[in-house]
Amino acid sequence: MAAVLVGSCGQKKEQSEKAPTRVKTQVVSPGLVDNAQTYVGIVEESEATAVSFTGMGVVKRMLVNEGQAVSRGQLIAEMDDTQARNLLTGAEAQMTQANDALERFKMLHDNGSLPEVQWVEIQSKVAQAKSQLEVAKKNLADCRLTAPVGGIIGKKLVGAGETALPSQAVVNILDISTVKVKVSVPEAEIGSIHGNTPTSIKVEAIDGSYQGGRIEKGVEADALTHTYDIRINVANNGRKLLPGMVASVRFVSEGSQAISSKMIPVTTVQKKADGSLFVWTVDQKKKTAHRNTVTIGQTQGNYVLVVDGLNMGDRIVTEGYQKLSEGTKVAY
C-alpha cells in the first residue's frame, strides 16, 4: 500500500509539473511611428464672462446652478428690491406732481399772465422729475441679473442671502462652444510650431480624440521654465470638453514621416541582472516560454519601438510573465 501511495503521489506531482501556466499574449504587428512631439495640455474655455449687479444689496434668489447652460437674457439672480420699489413710488409721485403743475401753469402761460422765468422753472422741475423717474426704474430693473451672453455657468460666487457688492462677480459664464487647449512648449521647440501646424488631441477623461485648429502662440516666455504658452482652438460639438480636463497633444512638424515598425506594450519589457532588456516570447509549436533579448527605441504612448530582437508575427507574453521561467509550458 505504501508503494501504491508513493506511486500515486509521484504521478500527481508529474501531472502538476506538466500543467501549463495560463498567460495572455499578443502577436507583434506593425505600428506607426513618427517624429511628432507630444505634450500635456489643459482644456480652457474660449471666453469667460463675469456677471455682476451694478448696485449693492442682498441677493434674494439664485436661479442657476454650476454647469447649467444659459441663454442670453435669461434671469440668473434677483436682489431684494424693496428699497428700489419705494424709490420708484416716490419718483412716480414727484412726476405726477410736476405734470399737474405744468398743466395748471400752462393755461396761465398761454394767456400771457405767467412770467417767462417762472415758466422755464416749472419746465425744469418736470425734466428733473422725469430724470429721477428713469433712474428709479433703472435701479429696480438692475435688481434682476440676466445673462449678457449664452454659455455654461462656471462658478457661483455669491449665494442667496449674501450681500452683493457693485461689480462683484456673482457667476462666471463660460463659452465652451469652442475651447482652447493650453500647452507649454520649450523655447528650443517653439520655432517648429506655426499657426497651422497639424495637431491631434486625446482626452482620456471622455475617451475622445480631436483635430486641433488654429494655434495662438504666446510671445513671452516663462522666466523660470523658459517655455511659451500656446493655445489650440478646438471645436467642441456636444460640449463634452470641459475646462480643466487634461489632454495629450501631438504636434506633427513639417517633414515628419510615419514609418511602419514593431511596437509592443512598454510593460512587457523586462530587465535582466546585467542590465540588458528582454521580453517573454512563446514557441507556438512547443507552447513554451523563452526570454528574448531586445533593443528598444522611442516610446509612443503606452507602446515602445523594438529595434532588434523580435520579428513580425512573434507572440509575446503581455500578462502572467511573473510566473514564468525558461521553458515553462504556457496556455493562452
mmCIF file of C-alpha atoms in Angstrom, residues 42-151:
data_model
loop_
_atom_site.group_PDB
_atom_site.id
_atom_site.type_symbol
_atom_site.label_atom_id
_atom_site.label_comp_id
_atom_site.label_asym_id
_atom_site.label_seq_id
_atom_site.Cartn_x
_atom_site.Cartn_y
_atom_site.Cartn_z
ATOM 1 C CA ILE A 42 -5.165 71.730 -20.232
ATOM 2 C CA VAL A 43 -8.585 72.492 -21.713
ATOM 3 C CA GLU A 44 -9.723 76.097 -21.281
ATOM 4 C CA GLU A 45 -12.917 77.937 -22.187
ATOM 5 C CA SER A 46 -12.733 80.203 -25.228
ATOM 6 C CA GLU A 47 -14.271 83.126 -23.309
ATOM 7 C CA ALA A 48 -15.224 83.763 -19.672
ATOM 8 C CA THR A 49 -17.678 86.497 -18.671
ATOM 9 C CA ALA A 50 -18.003 87.672 -15.066
ATOM 10 C CA VAL A 51 -21.613 88.722 -14.390
ATOM 11 C CA SER A 52 -22.368 91.148 -11.547
ATOM 12 C CA PHE A 53 -25.002 93.533 -10.164
ATOM 13 C CA THR A 54 -24.441 97.258 -10.674
ATOM 14 C CA GLY A 55 -25.594 98.134 -7.161
ATOM 15 C CA MET A 56 -25.257 96.795 -3.616
ATOM 16 C CA GLY A 57 -27.935 94.679 -1.981
ATOM 17 C CA VAL A 58 -28.913 91.321 -0.536
ATOM 18 C CA VAL A 59 -29.345 88.501 -3.064
ATOM 19 C CA LYS A 60 -32.892 87.178 -2.750
ATOM 20 C CA ARG A 61 -32.768 84.271 -5.226
ATOM 21 C CA MET A 62 -30.192 82.403 -7.300
ATOM 22 C CA LEU A 63 -31.854 80.759 -10.293
ATOM 23 C CA VAL A 64 -28.934 78.865 -11.841
ATOM 24 C CA ASN A 65 -26.520 76.123 -10.819
ATOM 25 C CA GLU A 66 -22.926 75.397 -11.752
ATOM 26 C CA GLY A 67 -22.675 73.557 -15.054
ATOM 27 C CA GLN A 68 -26.102 74.730 -16.217
ATOM 28 C CA ALA A 69 -26.498 76.007 -19.774
ATOM 29 C CA VAL A 70 -27.956 79.511 -20.020
ATOM 30 C CA SER A 71 -29.033 81.640 -22.957
ATOM 31 C CA ARG A 72 -28.572 85.349 -23.475
ATOM 32 C CA GLY A 73 -31.149 87.367 -21.496
ATOM 33 C CA GLN A 74 -32.009 84.507 -19.118
ATOM 34 C CA LEU A 75 -32.660 85.514 -15.483
ATOM 35 C CA ILE A 76 -29.760 84.465 -13.262
ATOM 36 C CA ALA A 77 -30.407 86.085 -9.871
ATOM 37 C CA GLU A 78 -32.650 88.594 -8.080
ATOM 38 C CA MET A 79 -31.741 91.147 -5.444
ATOM 39 C CA ASP A 80 -34.076 92.377 -2.680
ATOM 40 C CA ASP A 81 -35.897 95.234 -4.440
ATOM 41 C CA THR A 82 -37.864 96.726 -1.521
ATOM 42 C CA GLN A 83 -35.840 99.938 -1.408
ATOM 43 C CA ALA A 84 -35.809 100.254 -5.206
ATOM 44 C CA ARG A 85 -39.595 99.942 -5.348
ATOM 45 C CA ASN A 86 -40.019 102.589 -2.642
ATOM 46 C CA LEU A 87 -37.775 104.970 -4.550
ATOM 47 C CA LEU A 88 -39.740 104.286 -7.728
ATOM 48 C CA THR A 89 -43.032 105.048 -5.955
ATOM 49 C CA GLY A 90 -41.612 108.370 -4.721
ATOM 50 C CA ALA A 91 -40.295 109.259 -8.167
ATOM 51 C CA GLU A 92 -43.651 108.480 -9.749
ATOM 52 C CA ALA A 93 -45.398 110.745 -7.204
ATOM 53 C CA GLN A 94 -42.998 113.596 -7.986
ATOM 54 C CA MET A 95 -43.543 113.061 -11.685
ATOM 55 C CA THR A 96 -47.336 113.253 -11.215
ATOM 56 C CA GLN A 97 -46.992 116.423 -9.150
ATOM 57 C CA ALA A 98 -44.713 118.062 -11.701
ATOM 58 C CA ASN A 99 -47.033 117.207 -14.601
ATOM 59 C CA ASP A 100 -50.024 118.570 -12.692
ATOM 60 C CA ALA A 101 -48.206 121.845 -12.039
ATOM 61 C CA LEU A 102 -47.210 122.017 -15.689
ATOM 62 C CA GLU A 103 -50.841 121.677 -16.823
ATOM 63 C CA ARG A 104 -52.093 124.343 -14.399
ATOM 64 C CA PHE A 105 -49.401 126.884 -15.190
ATOM 65 C CA LYS A 106 -49.604 126.217 -18.931
ATOM 66 C CA MET A 107 -53.002 127.917 -19.064
ATOM 67 C CA LEU A 108 -51.559 130.994 -17.362
ATOM 68 C CA HIS A 109 -48.552 130.985 -19.674
ATOM 69 C CA ASP A 110 -50.764 130.720 -22.755
ATOM 70 C CA ASN A 111 -52.841 133.685 -21.501
ATOM 71 C CA GLY A 112 -49.686 135.713 -21.027
ATOM 72 C CA SER A 113 -50.186 136.132 -17.291
ATOM 73 C CA LEU A 114 -47.195 133.983 -16.229
ATOM 74 C CA PRO A 115 -43.639 135.374 -16.323
ATOM 75 C CA GLU A 116 -41.322 133.517 -18.700
ATOM 76 C CA VAL A 117 -38.780 132.891 -15.955
ATOM 77 C CA GLN A 118 -41.355 131.066 -13.816
ATOM 78 C CA TRP A 119 -42.499 129.002 -16.821
ATOM 79 C CA VAL A 120 -38.937 127.899 -17.518
ATOM 80 C CA GLU A 121 -38.556 126.920 -13.832
ATOM 81 C CA ILE A 122 -41.685 124.749 -13.991
ATOM 82 C CA GLN A 123 -40.434 123.004 -17.139
ATOM 83 C CA SER A 124 -37.078 122.346 -15.430
ATOM 84 C CA LYS A 125 -38.838 120.702 -12.466
ATOM 85 C CA VAL A 126 -40.728 118.432 -14.869
ATOM 86 C CA ALA A 127 -37.481 117.455 -16.578
ATOM 87 C CA GLN A 128 -35.836 116.716 -13.194
ATOM 88 C CA ALA A 129 -38.788 114.600 -12.081
ATOM 89 C CA LYS A 130 -38.653 112.668 -15.342
ATOM 90 C CA SER A 131 -34.917 112.063 -14.934
ATOM 91 C CA GLN A 132 -35.379 110.831 -11.352
ATOM 92 C CA LEU A 133 -38.168 108.532 -12.517
ATOM 93 C CA GLU A 134 -35.916 106.982 -15.182
ATOM 94 C CA VAL A 135 -33.158 106.444 -12.617
ATOM 95 C CA ALA A 136 -35.623 104.784 -10.227
ATOM 96 C CA LYS A 137 -36.857 102.478 -12.988
ATOM 97 C CA LYS A 138 -33.265 101.580 -13.876
ATOM 98 C CA ASN A 139 -32.434 100.819 -10.228
ATOM 99 C CA LEU A 140 -35.435 98.496 -9.985
ATOM 100 C CA ALA A 141 -34.539 96.745 -13.230
ATOM 101 C CA ASP A 142 -30.942 96.301 -12.002
ATOM 102 C CA CYS A 143 -32.259 94.163 -9.129
ATOM 103 C CA ARG A 144 -32.742 91.452 -11.757
ATOM 104 C CA LEU A 145 -29.492 89.982 -13.106
ATOM 105 C CA THR A 146 -29.689 88.499 -16.604
ATOM 106 C CA ALA A 147 -27.097 86.695 -18.715
ATOM 107 C CA PRO A 148 -25.341 89.072 -21.141
ATOM 108 C CA VAL A 149 -24.145 86.100 -23.222
ATOM 109 C CA GLY A 150 -25.031 82.442 -23.667
ATOM 110 C CA GLY A 151 -22.865 79.665 -22.244
#
